[in-house]
Amino acid sequence: MANPLYDTLFGRHSGNSAAFLYLKDGSVWTYTDYLNRAAQIAHVIINAGLVPGDRVAVQVEKSAEALAVYAACVQTGTIFLPLNTAYTPSEVSYFFNDADAGLIVCRDQDLDAYSKLEGCESRVFETLNTDGTGSLLDKAASQSNEFQAVSRDKDDIAALLYTSGTTGRSKGAMLSQDNLLSNSQSLVEYWQFTKKDVLLHALPIFHTHGLFVASNVMLLAGGAMIFLPGLDMDQMFRFMPKATSMMGVPTFYTRLLGDQRLTKDSVSHMRLFISGSAPLLAETHLEFEARTGQRILERYGMTETNMNTSNPYEGERRAGTVGFALPGVSVRVSNPDNGKEVTIGETGVLEVKGRNVFKGYWRMPEKTAEEFRDDGYFITGDLATLNDEGYVTIVGRAKDLIISGGYNIYPKEIELVLDELPGVNESAVVGVPHPDFGEGVVAVLIAKPGATLDEKQIMAATSEKLAKFKQPKKIFILDELPRNTMGKVQKNILRETYVGLFK
Ligand code: MLC
Ligand code: AMP
């Protein structure tokens, strides 16, 4: 009976009494504590009637227990479906139903509303709160801390991660055991992680970065993580002396730079700083080096593919680039219109192929087919150049996407919400430079003839439907949208108009 992902990341730590998670209250979970708790939760999942392949949707705050739910899913062969804690009931209801979740783990505060959501009335719910209370652990407490991992094939789906799309409808990216395993193996080696490493972990664990990059890498390396609930600078500097490494989105680095406590001395013991999920400005890279003597290692990936490229550990970490294709990953740059490979240095759409690339979108075979070339390359939608040394530079996006503080926001999704509001004739949403989040969301609205739009009311209305991070930071009400001769909204003009808004 084999379960490659469980055996390699989790099961091999059986009996390991080394520290795995350092928590902010000073408590420590060993690998054994972690595996015991995961096994107990695995029993609860099976007792709820789930069978391998069923989906477990999880929307809870970051905690050691929450990470144990991930292990329990792998152990039971169920599909882990983590959800951003900022999502509103109307957002999660789509995920619960689209994935047909067999079990939903949520916070007590949401239970009442979620169990009344359309299509969710007869779903099974358990709760898990930040302080470890809730029905999930109440039930787990009486279970055995041993659980025989269910047999799985390397191509079986281990996780379903939803990503929004240019149509506004989210798609569930199906990630197999081998997608996750092969990528963590590459990364441990490429970044030279060992059991001596302690990773300062302040990222959320419902996305690829904090979950599969950070946590899988540390599980495989056998190291430890300082597991912080969020990005709080006092805690970052309090725990930094214990860490050897850190992973963050670019906002982590701009906020560290904005803090006087960031000095050469405060990070001189650190082995590695890694950045990803959004473009790291070359100026941030250079300023960080000037201040600390540390060169940030930037890498590039996405939900559908895990990590594709990385700057080297030993060689030159080149500011403004995302480095080389990782071992086992093939990259090429193609003309977006005809798929023909462009010449070195020319801009095109980046395509990737390898064991890291996902198995397709959940129950969307046509959408999946659209995103792959006939020879199996996945079309990322990122515009890039490749130089003759093999360095990849991301220069833009072919997809209409905003990345704010490392979170993807699809303008279409926001425009659909805005267009439905009373008095709104049409809308356009763009991202413009933001000093903290990289890009900030700006919405431009056009009123229906005779209607008057109120900015405050619009903001309030969007908050019911959209997670906070997606809501426009600023709204403008105009008489008309700039359009080209074909009638298409010229978002580039809006971006130029508001370029200095947040500076
Ligand atoms: C919070 N807010 C955001 C925001 N995060 N607004 C826009 N974009 C964001 N990312 C809102 C808050 O609700 C709040 O609203 C206000 O902005 C200020 O909040 P804050 O307290 O300053 O935010 P904070 O909690 O500190 O969070 C910022 C952050 C966080 C950058 C630490 O967003 C974060 O952890 N981002 C990481 C995302 C991530 O893991 N991405 C990986 C995706 S995987 P108000 O109005 O109440 O003040 C992927 C693949 C890959 O992309 O390659 O890795
Ligand atoms: P997600 O769908 O949340 O996984 O986001 C993936 C997207 O984040 C990619 O398609 C890129 O547009 C972007 N991204 C990730 N890492 C980087 C990086 N280092 N530089 C530029 N963009 C990045």
CSV table of C-alpha atoms and ligand atoms in Angstrom, one decimal, residues 162-164 207-208 250 275-280 298-305 307 309 321-322 380-382 394 396-397 399 401 403 406-408 410, ligand 2:
chain,number,residue,atom,x,y,z
A,162,TYR,CA,-9.4,27.6,-7.2
A,163,THR,CA,-8.0,30.4,-9.4
A,164,SER,CA,-10.2,33.1,-10.9
A,207,HIS,CA,-2.5,29.3,-1.5
A,208,THR,CA,0.4,27.6,-3.4
A,250,PRO,CA,7.1,41.4,-2.5
A,275,SER,CA,10.4,36.2,-3.1
A,276,GLY,CA,7.6,35.2,-5.4
A,277,SER,CA,3.8,35.3,-6.4
A,278,ALA,CA,4.2,38.8,-7.9
A,279,PRO,CA,6.9,40.9,-9.5
A,280,LEU,CA,9.7,42.0,-7.1
A,298,GLU,CA,13.2,35.5,-6.8
A,299,ARG,CA,11.3,32.6,-8.3
A,300,TYR,CA,8.2,32.3,-10.4
A,301,GLY,CA,5.2,30.0,-10.4
A,302,MET,CA,1.5,29.7,-10.4
A,303,THR,CA,-1.3,27.7,-8.9
A,304,GLU,CA,-1.6,25.5,-12.0
A,305,THR,CA,2.1,24.7,-12.2
A,307,MET,CA,7.1,26.6,-9.3
A,309,THR,CA,11.7,29.0,-12.6
A,321,THR,CA,14.4,38.3,-13.5
A,322,VAL,CA,12.9,35.1,-12.3
A,380,THR,CA,0.7,30.6,-18.5
A,381,GLY,CA,-0.7,33.9,-19.8
A,382,ASP,CA,2.4,35.6,-18.6
A,394,ILE,CA,8.4,38.3,-16.8
A,396,GLY,CA,3.8,41.6,-18.4
A,397,ARG,CA,0.6,39.6,-18.7
A,399,LYS,CA,-4.3,38.0,-19.2
A,401,LEU,CA,-5.1,40.2,-14.1
A,403,ILE,CA,-1.8,41.1,-8.5
A,406,GLY,CA,0.4,38.5,-3.9
A,407,TYR,CA,-3.3,37.9,-4.4
A,408,ASN,CA,-4.7,37.5,-7.9
A,410,TYR,CA,-9.5,39.3,-12.0
B,2,AMP,P1,-1.6,32.4,-8.9
B,2,AMP,O1,-2.7,32.1,-9.9
B,2,AMP,O2,-2.2,33.0,-7.6
B,2,AMP,O3,-0.9,31.2,-8.6
B,2,AMP,O4,-0.7,33.5,-9.5
B,2,AMP,C1,0.2,33.2,-10.5
B,2,AMP,C2,0.7,34.4,-11.2
B,2,AMP,O5,1.5,35.2,-10.3
B,2,AMP,C3,1.6,34.1,-12.4
B,2,AMP,O6,0.8,33.7,-13.5
B,2,AMP,C4,2.3,35.4,-12.5
B,2,AMP,O7,1.5,36.4,-13.2
B,2,AMP,C5,2.4,35.9,-11.1
B,2,AMP,N1,3.8,35.6,-10.5
B,2,AMP,C6,4.2,34.6,-9.7
B,2,AMP,N2,5.5,34.8,-9.3
B,2,AMP,C7,5.9,35.9,-10.0
B,2,AMP,C8,7.2,36.6,-10.1
B,2,AMP,N3,8.2,36.2,-9.4
B,2,AMP,N4,7.2,37.7,-10.9
B,2,AMP,C9,6.2,38.1,-11.6
B,2,AMP,N5,5.0,37.5,-11.5
B,2,AMP,C10,4.8,36.4,-10.7
